[in-house]
Amino acid sequence: MRPVLVAGNWKMHTTVKSAVELAASVVRGLEADPRLRVAVCPPFPYLLPVAEVLRGSPVGLGAQNLYPKPEGAFTGEVSPAMLRDCGCQYVIVGHSERRHVLGESDAFINEKVLAGLAAGLTVIFCIGETLAERDAGLTHAVLDRQLTNGLAGVADDAWSRLVIAYEPVWAIGTGRNATPDQAQDAQAFVRRRVAQLASAAVADNLIIQYGGSVKPDNAASLLSQPDVDGALVGGASLKADQFLAIVRAAV
Ligand code: PEP
């Protein structure tokens, strides 16, 4: 049976104080389960204080982005090695806000995926269609393009550190989640496509999260779908009780 990964994407929220308190509340409230993996992804400046809080706990630390170079004259950017140095196990790559607000291309995202994996991080690779693309019947075509381009060149031994988050753009931060059937259809397609890109065994073991307005009241129905192996949670991850309720629904 595949593990379940619930990760909180705190985006550009929290302060040092509230980040530390939120992380501590997640650690305190977590009930152990052998299938369960949990991670939180604070903003860069709060990685170190949150890492201190998470030390020795089952909650993993993730970053929300990286720059795909080991070091150098890249003002304002953060390398995969720096993330490792701060205690990160995970990094989010290809989030729709970076694709659509900050203009990141499939090719640049691919560089980030490869750099994150090469540094030993588990990469949470986000994909998803816009509302116009869904309405035009292009959901599978968009996912296919994002998977094919974004995962080009992933080494055979790196697939086990890849997680895919299916996040329909129209569901992120909107309060409008995909239906369980929509999530299942898209995620089953993703798994079939990964079987072609890598192998059936890789696809079988791949964690595919759903993301997009996951809340305590819709988590159980989304997460009970056979190809939904957890959630990437934005807004609801900023409240420990809501995040923990989603985690409980996942197992
Ligand atoms: C996200 O940031 O990845 C996300 C899914 O946000 P929200 O849960 O707020 O829709």
Coordinates of N, CA and C and ligand atoms in Angstrom, one line a residue:
M1 N 0.8 -1.2 0.0 CA 0.0 0.0 0.0 C 0.9 1.3 0.0
R2 N 0.5 2.2 -0.8 CA 1.3 3.5 -0.9 C 1.1 4.3 0.4
P3 N 2.2 5.0 0.8 CA 2.0 6.0 1.9 C 1.1 7.1 1.5
V4 N 0.7 7.8 2.5 CA -0.2 9.0 2.2 C 0.7 10.2 2.7
L5 N 0.8 11.3 1.9 CA 1.5 12.5 2.2 C 0.6 13.7 2.3
V6 N 0.5 14.3 3.5 CA -0.2 15.5 3.6 C 0.8 16.6 3.9
A7 N 0.8 17.6 3.0 CA 1.8 18.7 3.1 C 1.1 20.0 3.2
G8 N 1.6 20.9 4.1 CA 1.0 22.2 4.2 C 1.9 23.2 3.5
N9 N 1.3 24.0 2.5 CA 2.0 25.0 1.8 C 1.6 26.4 2.4
W10 N 2.5 26.9 3.2 CA 2.1 28.1 4.0 C 2.2 29.4 3.1
K11 N 2.7 29.2 1.9 CA 2.8 30.3 0.9 C 3.5 31.5 1.6
M12 N 3.1 32.8 1.3 CA 3.7 34.0 1.8 C 2.9 34.4 3.1
H13 N 2.8 33.5 4.0 CA 2.1 33.8 5.3 C 2.9 33.5 6.5
T14 N 2.5 33.9 7.6 CA 3.1 33.7 8.9 C 4.2 34.7 9.3
T15 N 4.6 34.7 10.5 CA 5.7 35.5 11.0 C 6.6 34.5 11.7
V16 N 7.8 34.9 12.2 CA 8.6 33.9 12.9 C 7.8 33.3 14.1
K17 N 7.1 34.2 14.8 CA 6.3 33.7 16.0 C 5.2 32.8 15.6
S18 N 4.4 33.2 14.6 CA 3.2 32.3 14.3 C 3.7 31.1 13.5
A19 N 4.8 31.1 12.8 CA 5.3 29.9 12.1 C 5.7 28.9 13.1
V20 N 6.5 29.3 14.1 CA 6.9 28.4 15.2 C 5.7 27.8 15.9
E21 N 4.8 28.7 16.3 CA 3.6 28.2 17.0 C 2.8 27.2 16.2
L22 N 2.6 27.5 14.9 CA 1.9 26.6 14.0 C 2.6 25.2 13.9
A23 N 3.9 25.3 13.7 CA 4.6 24.0 13.6 C 4.5 23.2 14.9
A24 N 4.6 23.9 16.0 CA 4.6 23.2 17.3 C 3.2 22.6 17.5
S25 N 2.1 23.3 17.1 CA 0.8 22.7 17.2 C 0.6 21.5 16.3
V26 N 1.2 21.5 15.1 CA 1.1 20.4 14.3 C 1.8 19.2 14.9
V27 N 3.0 19.4 15.4 CA 3.7 18.3 16.0 C 3.0 17.7 17.2
R28 N 2.4 18.6 18.0 CA 1.7 18.2 19.2 C 0.5 17.4 18.9
G29 N -0.2 17.8 17.8 CA -1.5 17.2 17.5 C -1.5 16.0 16.6
L30 N -0.3 15.6 16.2 CA -0.2 14.6 15.2 C -0.3 13.2 15.8
E31 N -1.2 12.4 15.2 CA -1.3 11.0 15.7 C -0.6 10.1 14.8
A32 N 0.3 9.3 15.3 CA 1.2 8.5 14.4 C 0.4 7.4 13.7
D33 N 0.8 7.2 12.5 CA 0.1 6.1 11.6 C 1.2 5.7 10.7
P34 N 1.4 4.4 10.5 CA 2.5 3.9 9.7 C 2.4 4.3 8.2
R35 N 1.2 4.6 7.7 CA 1.1 5.0 6.3 C 1.3 6.4 6.1
L36 N 1.3 7.2 7.2 CA 1.2 8.7 7.1 C 2.5 9.4 7.1
R37 N 2.7 10.3 6.1 CA 3.8 11.3 6.1 C 3.2 12.7 6.1
V38 N 3.8 13.5 6.9 CA 3.3 14.9 7.0 C 4.4 15.9 6.9
A39 N 4.2 17.0 6.2 CA 5.3 18.0 6.0 C 4.7 19.4 6.1
V40 N 5.5 20.3 6.5 CA 5.0 21.7 6.4 C 6.1 22.5 5.6
C41 N 5.6 23.5 4.8 CA 6.5 24.2 3.9 C 6.4 25.7 4.2
P42 N 7.2 26.2 5.2 CA 7.1 27.6 5.5 C 7.8 28.5 4.5
P43 N 7.7 29.8 4.6 CA 8.5 30.7 3.7 C 10.0 30.5 4.1
F44 N 10.9 30.9 3.1 CA 12.3 30.7 3.3 C 12.8 31.2 4.7
P45 N 12.5 32.4 5.1 CA 13.1 33.0 6.3 C 12.7 32.2 7.6
Y46 N 11.7 31.4 7.5 CA 11.3 30.7 8.7 C 11.7 29.2 8.7
L47 N 12.4 28.8 7.7 CA 12.8 27.4 7.6 C 13.6 27.0 8.9
L48 N 14.6 27.8 9.2 CA 15.5 27.4 10.3 C 14.7 27.3 11.7
P49 N 14.0 28.4 12.0 CA 13.2 28.2 13.3 C 12.2 27.1 13.3
V50 N 11.6 26.9 12.2 CA 10.6 25.8 12.1 C 11.3 24.4 12.2
A51 N 12.5 24.4 11.5 CA 13.3 23.1 11.6 C 13.6 22.8 13.1
E52 N 13.9 23.8 13.9 CA 14.2 23.5 15.3 C 13.0 22.9 16.0
V53 N 11.8 23.4 15.7 CA 10.6 22.9 16.3 C 10.3 21.5 15.8
L54 N 10.6 21.2 14.6 CA 10.3 19.8 14.0 C 11.3 18.8 14.4
R55 N 12.5 19.2 14.8 CA 13.6 18.3 15.1 C 13.1 17.1 16.0
G56 N 13.3 15.9 15.6 CA 13.0 14.7 16.4 C 11.5 14.3 16.2
S57 N 10.7 15.1 15.4 CA 9.3 14.8 15.3 C 9.1 14.1 13.9
P58 N 8.0 13.5 13.7 CA 7.7 12.8 12.4 C 7.4 13.8 11.3
V59 N 7.3 15.1 11.6 CA 6.8 16.1 10.6 C 8.1 16.6 9.8
G60 N 8.0 16.4 8.5 CA 9.1 16.8 7.6 C 9.0 18.3 7.3
L61 N 10.2 18.8 6.9 CA 10.3 20.3 6.5 C 10.4 20.4 5.0
G62 N 9.6 21.3 4.4 CA 9.7 21.5 3.0 C 9.9 23.0 2.6
A63 N 10.5 23.3 1.5 CA 10.6 24.6 1.0 C 9.6 24.8 -0.1
Q64 N 9.3 26.0 -0.5 CA 8.3 26.3 -1.5 C 8.8 26.5 -2.9
N65 N 10.2 26.5 -3.0 CA 10.8 26.8 -4.3 C 12.3 26.6 -4.1
L66 N 13.0 26.6 -5.3 CA 14.4 26.5 -5.3 C 14.9 27.2 -6.6
Y67 N 16.2 27.5 -6.6 CA 16.8 27.9 -7.9 C 17.7 26.8 -8.4
P68 N 17.6 26.4 -9.7 CA 18.3 25.2 -10.1 C 19.8 25.3 -10.4
K69 N 20.5 26.0 -9.5 CA 22.0 26.1 -9.6 C 22.6 25.8 -8.2
P70 N 23.8 25.2 -8.2 CA 24.4 24.9 -6.9 C 24.8 26.1 -6.0
E71 N 25.3 27.1 -6.7 CA 25.6 28.4 -6.0 C 26.0 29.4 -7.1
G72 N 26.2 30.7 -6.7 CA 26.7 31.6 -7.7 C 26.0 33.0 -7.6
A73 N 26.2 33.8 -8.6 CA 25.7 35.1 -8.6 C 24.2 35.1 -9.1
F74 N 23.3 34.7 -8.2 CA 21.9 34.7 -8.5 C 21.2 35.4 -7.4
T75 N 21.2 36.7 -7.4 CA 20.7 37.5 -6.3 C 19.3 37.2 -5.9
G76 N 19.1 36.9 -4.7 CA 17.7 36.6 -4.2 C 17.3 35.2 -4.3
E77 N 18.1 34.3 -4.8 CA 17.7 33.0 -5.0 C 18.3 32.0 -4.0
V78 N 17.7 30.8 -3.9 CA 18.1 29.9 -2.9 C 18.4 28.5 -3.6
S79 N 19.5 27.9 -3.3 CA 19.9 26.7 -4.0 C 19.4 25.5 -3.2
P80 N 19.3 24.3 -3.9 CA 18.9 23.1 -3.3 C 19.8 22.7 -2.1
A81 N 21.1 22.9 -2.3 CA 22.0 22.6 -1.2 C 21.7 23.4 0.1
M82 N 21.3 24.7 -0.1 CA 21.0 25.6 1.0 C 19.8 25.0 1.7
L83 N 18.8 24.5 0.9 CA 17.6 23.9 1.5 C 18.0 22.7 2.4
R84 N 18.8 21.9 1.8 CA 19.3 20.7 2.6 C 19.9 21.1 3.9
D85 N 20.8 22.2 3.7 CA 21.5 22.7 4.9 C 20.6 23.2 6.0
C86 N 19.4 23.7 5.6 CA 18.5 24.2 6.6 C 17.6 23.1 7.1
G87 N 17.8 21.8 6.6 CA 17.0 20.7 7.2 C 15.8 20.3 6.3
C88 N 15.7 20.8 5.1 CA 14.6 20.4 4.3 C 14.7 19.0 3.7
Q89 N 13.6 18.3 3.7 CA 13.6 17.0 3.0 C 12.8 17.2 1.7
Y90 N 11.9 18.2 1.7 CA 10.9 18.4 0.6 C 11.1 19.7 -0.1
V91 N 10.8 19.8 -1.3 CA 10.6 21.1 -2.0 C 9.5 21.1 -3.0
I92 N 8.7 22.1 -3.0 CA 7.6 22.3 -3.9 C 8.1 22.9 -5.2
V93 N 7.8 22.3 -6.4 CA 8.3 22.8 -7.6 C 7.1 22.9 -8.6
G94 N 7.0 24.0 -9.3 CA 6.0 24.1 -10.4 C 4.6 24.4 -9.8
H95 N 4.5 25.0 -8.7 CA 3.2 25.4 -8.1 C 2.6 26.4 -9.1
S96 N 1.2 26.3 -9.2 CA 0.5 27.1 -10.2 C 0.8 28.6 -10.0
E97 N 1.0 29.1 -8.8 CA 1.3 30.5 -8.6 C 2.6 30.9 -9.2
R98 N 3.6 29.9 -9.2 CA 4.8 30.2 -9.9 C 4.7 30.1 -11.4
R99 N 3.9 29.2 -11.9 CA 3.7 29.0 -13.3 C 2.9 30.3 -13.9
H100 N 1.8 30.6 -13.2 CA 0.9 31.6 -13.8 C 1.1 33.0 -13.3
V101 N 1.6 33.2 -12.0 CA 1.8 34.6 -11.6 C 3.3 35.0 -11.9
L102 N 4.2 34.1 -11.7 CA 5.6 34.4 -11.9 C 6.2 33.9 -13.3
G103 N 5.3 33.3 -14.1 CA 5.7 33.0 -15.5 C 6.7 31.9 -15.7
E104 N 6.8 30.9 -14.8 CA 7.8 29.8 -15.0 C 7.3 28.9 -16.1
S105 N 8.3 28.5 -16.9 CA 8.0 27.6 -18.0 C 8.2 26.2 -17.6
D106 N 7.6 25.3 -18.4 CA 7.8 23.8 -18.2 C 9.3 23.5 -18.2
A107 N 10.1 24.2 -19.1 CA 11.5 23.9 -19.2 C 12.3 24.3 -17.9
F108 N 11.9 25.5 -17.4 CA 12.6 26.0 -16.2 C 12.2 25.1 -15.0
I109 N 10.9 24.7 -15.0 CA 10.4 23.8 -13.9 C 11.2 22.5 -14.0
N110 N 11.4 22.0 -15.2 CA 12.1 20.8 -15.3 C 13.6 20.9 -14.7
E111 N 14.2 22.0 -15.0 CA 15.5 22.2 -14.4 C 15.4 22.2 -12.9
K112 N 14.4 22.7 -12.3 CA 14.2 22.7 -10.9 C 14.0 21.3 -10.3
V113 N 13.1 20.6 -11.0 CA 12.9 19.2 -10.6 C 14.2 18.4 -10.5
L114 N 15.0 18.5 -11.6 CA 16.2 17.7 -11.7 C 17.2 18.2 -10.6
A115 N 17.3 19.5 -10.4 CA 18.2 20.0 -9.4 C 17.8 19.6 -8.0
G116 N 16.5 19.6 -7.7 CA 16.0 19.2 -6.4 C 16.3 17.7 -6.1
L117 N 16.0 16.9 -7.1 CA 16.3 15.5 -7.0 C 17.8 15.2 -6.9
A118 N 18.6 15.9 -7.6 CA 20.0 15.7 -7.6 C 20.6 16.0 -6.2
A119 N 19.9 17.0 -5.5 CA 20.4 17.4 -4.2 C 19.9 16.5 -3.1
G120 N 19.1 15.5 -3.5 CA 18.6 14.5 -2.5 C 17.3 14.9 -1.9
L121 N 16.6 16.0 -2.4 CA 15.3 16.4 -1.9 C 14.2 15.5 -2.5
T122 N 13.1 15.4 -1.8 CA 11.9 14.9 -2.4 C 11.2 16.1 -3.0
V123 N 10.9 15.9 -4.3 CA 10.3 17.0 -5.0 C 8.8 16.8 -5.1
I124 N 8.0 17.8 -4.7 CA 6.6 17.8 -4.8 C 6.3 18.6 -6.1
F125 N 6.1 17.9 -7.2 CA 6.0 18.5 -8.5 C 4.5 18.8 -8.8
C126 N 4.1 20.0 -9.0 CA 2.7 20.4 -9.1 C 2.4 20.6 -10.6
I127 N 1.2 20.1 -10.9 CA 0.7 20.2 -12.3 C -0.8 20.5 -12.2
G128 N -1.4 21.0 -13.2 CA -2.8 21.2 -13.2 C -3.3 22.2 -14.3
E129 N -4.5 22.0 -14.7 CA -5.1 22.8 -15.8 C -5.8 24.0 -15.3
T130 N -5.9 25.0 -16.2 CA -6.7 26.2 -15.8 C -8.2 25.9 -16.1
L131 N -9.1 26.8 -15.7 CA -10.5 26.6 -16.0 C -10.8 26.6 -17.5
A132 N -10.1 27.5 -18.2 CA -10.4 27.5 -19.7 C -9.9 26.2 -20.3
E133 N -8.8 25.7 -19.8 CA -8.3 24.4 -20.4 C -9.3 23.3 -20.1
R134 N -9.8 23.2 -18.8 CA -10.8 22.2 -18.5 C -12.0 22.3 -19.4
D135 N -12.5 23.6 -19.5 CA -13.7 23.8 -20.2 C -13.6 23.4 -21.7
A136 N -12.3 23.6 -22.2 CA -12.1 23.2 -23.6 C -11.8 21.7 -23.8
G137 N -11.9 21.0 -22.7 CA -11.6 19.5 -22.8 C -10.2 19.2 -22.9
L138 N -9.3 20.1 -22.4 CA -7.8 19.9 -22.6 C -7.1 19.4 -21.3
T139 N -7.9 19.0 -20.3 CA -7.2 18.6 -19.0 C -6.1 17.6 -19.2
H140 N -6.5 16.4 -19.9 CA -5.4 15.4 -20.0 C -4.3 15.9 -20.9
A141 N -4.6 16.7 -21.9 CA -3.5 17.1 -22.8 C -2.5 18.1 -22.0
V142 N -3.1 18.9 -21.1 CA -2.2 19.8 -20.3 C -1.4 19.0 -19.4
L143 N -2.0 18.1 -18.7 CA -1.3 17.2 -17.7 C -0.2 16.5 -18.4
D144 N -0.5 15.9 -19.6 CA 0.5 15.2 -20.4 C 1.7 16.1 -20.7
R145 N 1.4 17.3 -21.2 CA 2.5 18.2 -21.5 C 3.3 18.6 -20.3
Q146 N 2.7 18.9 -19.2 CA 3.4 19.2 -18.0 C 4.3 18.1 -17.5
L147 N 3.7 16.9 -17.5 CA 4.4 15.7 -17.1 C 5.6 15.4 -18.0
T148 N 5.4 15.4 -19.3 CA 6.4 15.0 -20.3 C 7.6 16.0 -20.2
N149 N 7.2 17.3 -20.2 CA 8.3 18.3 -20.2 C 8.9 18.5 -18.8
G150 N 8.1 18.4 -17.8 CA 8.6 18.7 -16.4 C 9.4 17.6 -15.9
L151 N 9.2 16.4 -16.3 CA 9.9 15.2 -15.8 C 10.9 14.6 -16.7
A152 N 11.2 15.4 -17.8 CA 12.2 14.9 -18.8 C 13.6 14.7 -18.0
G153 N 14.2 13.6 -18.3 CA 15.5 13.3 -17.7 C 15.6 12.9 -16.3
V154 N 14.5 12.6 -15.7 CA 14.5 12.1 -14.3 C 15.2 10.7 -14.3
A155 N 16.3 10.6 -13.4 CA 17.1 9.4 -13.4 C 16.2 8.3 -12.8
D156 N 16.5 7.0 -13.2 CA 15.8 5.9 -12.8 C 15.7 5.8 -11.2
D157 N 16.8 6.1 -10.6 CA 16.9 6.0 -9.1 C 16.3 7.2 -8.4
A158 N 15.8 8.2 -9.1 CA 15.3 9.4 -8.5 C 13.8 9.4 -8.4
W159 N 13.1 8.5 -9.2 CA 11.6 8.6 -9.2 C 11.1 8.3 -7.8
S160 N 11.8 7.6 -7.0 CA 11.2 7.3 -5.6 C 11.2 8.5 -4.8
R161 N 11.9 9.6 -5.2 CA 11.8 10.8 -4.4 C 11.0 11.9 -5.1
L162 N 10.1 11.4 -6.0 CA 9.2 12.3 -6.6 C 7.8 12.1 -6.1
V163 N 7.1 13.2 -5.9 CA 5.7 13.2 -5.5 C 5.0 14.1 -6.5
I164 N 3.9 13.8 -7.0 CA 3.2 14.6 -7.9 C 1.9 15.2 -7.2
A165 N 1.7 16.5 -7.3 CA 0.5 17.1 -6.8 C -0.3 17.6 -7.9
Y166 N -1.5 17.0 -8.1 CA -2.5 17.4 -9.1 C -3.3 18.6 -8.5
E167 N -3.1 19.8 -9.0 CA -3.7 20.9 -8.4 C -4.4 21.7 -9.6
P168 N -5.7 21.5 -9.8 CA -6.4 22.3 -10.9 C -6.3 23.7 -10.5
V169 N -5.9 24.6 -11.4 CA -5.6 26.0 -11.1 C -6.9 26.6 -10.5
W170 N -8.0 26.3 -11.1 CA -9.3 26.9 -10.7 C -9.7 26.5 -9.3
A171 N -9.1 25.6 -8.7 CA -9.4 25.1 -7.4 C -8.5 25.7 -6.3
I172 N -7.4 26.3 -6.7 CA -6.4 26.8 -5.7 C -6.8 28.1 -5.1
G173 N -7.1 28.1 -3.8 CA -7.4 29.3 -3.1 C -8.7 29.9 -3.5
T174 N -9.5 29.1 -4.1 CA -10.8 29.7 -4.6 C -12.0 29.2 -3.7
G175 N -11.8 28.2 -2.9 CA -12.8 27.6 -2.1 C -13.6 26.6 -3.0
R176 N -13.3 26.4 -4.2 CA -14.0 25.5 -5.1 C -13.1 24.3 -5.4
N177 N -13.3 23.2 -4.8 CA -12.5 22.0 -5.0 C -13.0 21.2 -6.1
A178 N -12.1 20.4 -6.7 CA -12.5 19.4 -7.7 C -13.4 18.4 -7.0
T179 N -14.3 17.8 -7.7 CA -15.1 16.7 -7.1 C -14.2 15.5 -7.0
P180 N -14.5 14.6 -6.1 CA -13.7 13.4 -6.0 C -13.6 12.7 -7.3
D181 N -14.6 12.6 -8.2 CA -14.5 12.0 -9.5 C -13.5 12.7 -10.4
Q182 N -13.6 14.0 -10.4 CA -12.7 14.8 -11.2 C -11.2 14.6 -10.8
A183 N -11.0 14.6 -9.5 CA -9.6 14.3 -9.0 C -9.2 12.9 -9.3
Q184 N -10.0 11.9 -9.2 CA -9.7 10.6 -9.5 C -9.4 10.4 -11.0
D185 N -10.2 11.0 -11.8 CA -10.0 10.8 -13.2 C -8.6 11.4 -13.6
A186 N -8.3 12.6 -13.1 CA -7.0 13.3 -13.5 C -5.9 12.5 -12.9
Q187 N -6.0 12.0 -11.7 CA -4.9 11.4 -11.0 C -4.6 10.0 -11.6
A188 N -5.7 9.3 -12.0 CA -5.5 8.0 -12.7 C -4.8 8.2 -14.0
F189 N -5.1 9.3 -14.7 CA -4.4 9.6 -15.9 C -2.9 9.9 -15.7
V190 N -2.7 10.6 -14.6 CA -1.3 10.9 -14.3 C -0.5 9.6 -14.0
R191 N -1.1 8.7 -13.3 CA -0.4 7.5 -13.0 C -0.2 6.6 -14.2
R192 N -1.2 6.6 -15.1 CA -1.0 5.9 -16.4 C 0.2 6.5 -17.2
R193 N 0.2 7.8 -17.2 CA 1.3 8.5 -18.0 C 2.6 8.3 -17.4
V194 N 2.7 8.2 -16.1 CA 4.0 8.0 -15.4 C 4.5 6.5 -15.7
A195 N 3.5 5.6 -15.8 CA 3.9 4.2 -16.1 C 4.5 4.2 -17.5
Q196 N 4.1 5.1 -18.4 CA 4.7 5.1 -19.7 C 6.1 5.8 -19.7
L197 N 6.1 6.9 -18.9 CA 7.4 7.7 -18.8 C 8.5 7.0 -18.0
A198 N 8.1 6.2 -17.0 CA 9.1 5.5 -16.2 C 8.8 4.0 -16.3
S199 N 8.0 3.5 -15.4 CA 7.6 2.1 -15.5 C 6.4 1.9 -14.6
A200 N 5.8 0.7 -14.8 CA 4.6 0.4 -14.0 C 4.9 0.3 -12.5
A201 N 6.1 -0.1 -12.2 CA 6.4 -0.2 -10.8 C 6.5 1.2 -10.2
V202 N 7.2 2.1 -10.9 CA 7.3 3.5 -10.4 C 5.9 4.1 -10.3
A203 N 5.1 3.9 -11.2 CA 3.7 4.5 -11.2 C 2.9 3.9 -10.0
D204 N 3.1 2.6 -9.8 CA 2.4 2.0 -8.6 C 2.8 2.6 -7.3
N205 N 4.1 2.9 -7.2 CA 4.6 3.4 -5.9 C 4.5 4.9 -5.7
L206 N 4.1 5.6 -6.8 CA 4.2 7.1 -6.8 C 3.1 7.7 -5.9
I207 N 3.5 8.6 -5.1 CA 2.5 9.3 -4.3 C 1.9 10.5 -5.2
I208 N 0.6 10.5 -5.4 CA 0.0 11.6 -6.1 C -1.0 12.3 -5.2
Q209 N -0.7 13.5 -4.9 CA -1.5 14.3 -4.0 C -2.6 15.1 -4.8
Y210 N -3.7 15.4 -4.2 CA -4.6 16.3 -4.7 C -4.4 17.7 -4.0
G211 N -4.5 18.8 -4.7 CA -4.4 20.1 -4.0 C -5.4 21.0 -4.7
G212 N -6.1 21.8 -3.9 CA -7.0 22.8 -4.4 C -8.2 22.9 -3.4
S213 N -8.2 23.8 -2.5 CA -9.3 24.1 -1.6 C -9.6 22.8 -0.8
V214 N -8.6 22.0 -0.4 CA -8.9 20.9 0.6 C -9.2 21.5 1.9
K215 N -10.3 21.0 2.5 CA -10.7 21.5 3.8 C -11.1 20.3 4.7
P216 N -11.3 20.4 6.0 CA -11.6 19.3 6.8 C -12.9 18.6 6.3
D217 N -13.9 19.4 5.7 CA -15.1 18.8 5.4 C -15.1 18.1 4.0
N218 N -14.1 18.4 3.2 CA -14.1 17.6 1.9 C -12.9 16.7 1.8
A219 N -12.1 16.7 2.8 CA -10.8 15.9 2.7 C -11.1 14.4 2.6
A220 N -12.0 13.9 3.4 CA -12.3 12.4 3.4 C -12.7 11.9 2.0
S221 N -13.7 12.6 1.4 CA -14.2 12.1 0.1 C -13.2 12.2 -1.0
L222 N -12.3 13.3 -1.0 CA -11.3 13.4 -2.0 C -10.2 12.3 -1.7
L223 N -9.8 12.1 -0.5 CA -8.7 11.3 -0.1 C -9.1 9.8 -0.1
S224 N -10.4 9.5 -0.3 CA -10.8 8.1 -0.3 C -10.7 7.5 -1.8
Q225 N -10.4 8.4 -2.7 CA -10.3 8.0 -4.1 C -9.0 7.1 -4.3
P226 N -9.0 6.1 -5.1 CA -7.9 5.1 -5.1 C -6.6 5.7 -5.6
D227 N -6.6 6.8 -6.4 CA -5.4 7.4 -6.9 C -5.1 8.7 -6.2
V228 N -5.7 9.0 -5.1 CA -5.4 10.2 -4.3 C -4.7 9.8 -3.1
D229 N -3.4 10.1 -3.1 CA -2.5 9.5 -2.0 C -2.1 10.7 -1.0
G230 N -3.0 11.6 -0.7 CA -2.7 12.6 0.2 C -3.1 14.0 -0.4
A231 N -2.7 15.0 0.3 CA -3.1 16.4 -0.2 C -2.0 17.4 0.0
L232 N -2.0 18.3 -0.9 CA -1.2 19.6 -0.7 C -2.2 20.6 -0.3
V233 N -2.0 21.2 0.8 CA -3.0 22.0 1.4 C -2.4 23.5 1.6
G234 N -3.1 24.4 1.1 CA -2.7 25.8 1.2 C -3.4 26.5 2.4
G235 N -4.5 27.2 2.1 CA -5.2 28.0 3.2 C -5.5 27.2 4.5
A236 N -6.0 26.0 4.4 CA -6.3 25.3 5.6 C -5.1 24.8 6.4
S237 N -3.9 24.9 5.8 CA -2.7 24.5 6.5 C -2.2 25.6 7.5
L238 N -2.8 26.7 7.4 CA -2.4 27.8 8.3 C -3.1 27.8 9.7
K239 N -4.1 26.9 9.8 CA -4.8 26.7 11.1 C -4.5 25.2 11.5
A240 N -3.8 25.1 12.6 CA -3.4 23.7 13.0 C -4.6 22.8 13.1
D241 N -5.7 23.2 13.7 CA -6.8 22.3 13.9 C -7.3 21.8 12.6
Q242 N -7.4 22.7 11.6 CA -7.9 22.3 10.2 C -6.9 21.4 9.6
F243 N -5.6 21.7 9.6 CA -4.6 20.9 9.0 C -4.6 19.5 9.6
L244 N -4.7 19.4 10.9 CA -4.7 18.2 11.6 C -6.0 17.3 11.3
A245 N -7.1 18.0 11.1 CA -8.3 17.3 10.7 C -8.2 16.7 9.3
I246 N -7.5 17.4 8.4 CA -7.3 16.9 7.1 C -6.3 15.7 7.2
V247 N -5.3 15.8 8.0 CA -4.4 14.7 8.2 C -5.1 13.5 8.7
R248 N -6.0 13.7 9.7 CA -6.8 12.5 10.2 C -7.7 11.9 9.1
A249 N -8.3 12.8 8.3 CA -9.1 12.3 7.2 C -8.3 11.4 6.2
A250 N -7.0 11.7 6.1 CA -6.2 11.0 5.1 C -5.9 9.6 5.5
V251 N -6.0 9.3 6.8 CA -5.8 7.9 7.2 C -7.0 7.3 7.8
Ligands
PEP1 C1 -1.9 25.2 -2.7 O1 -1.3 26.3 -2.3 O2 -1.2 24.3 -3.2 C2 -3.3 25.1 -2.5 C3 -3.8 23.9 -2.9 O3 -4.0 26.1 -1.9 P1 -5.5 26.0 -1.3 O4 -5.6 24.8 -0.4 O5 -5.6 27.3 -0.5 O6 -6.4 25.9 -2.4

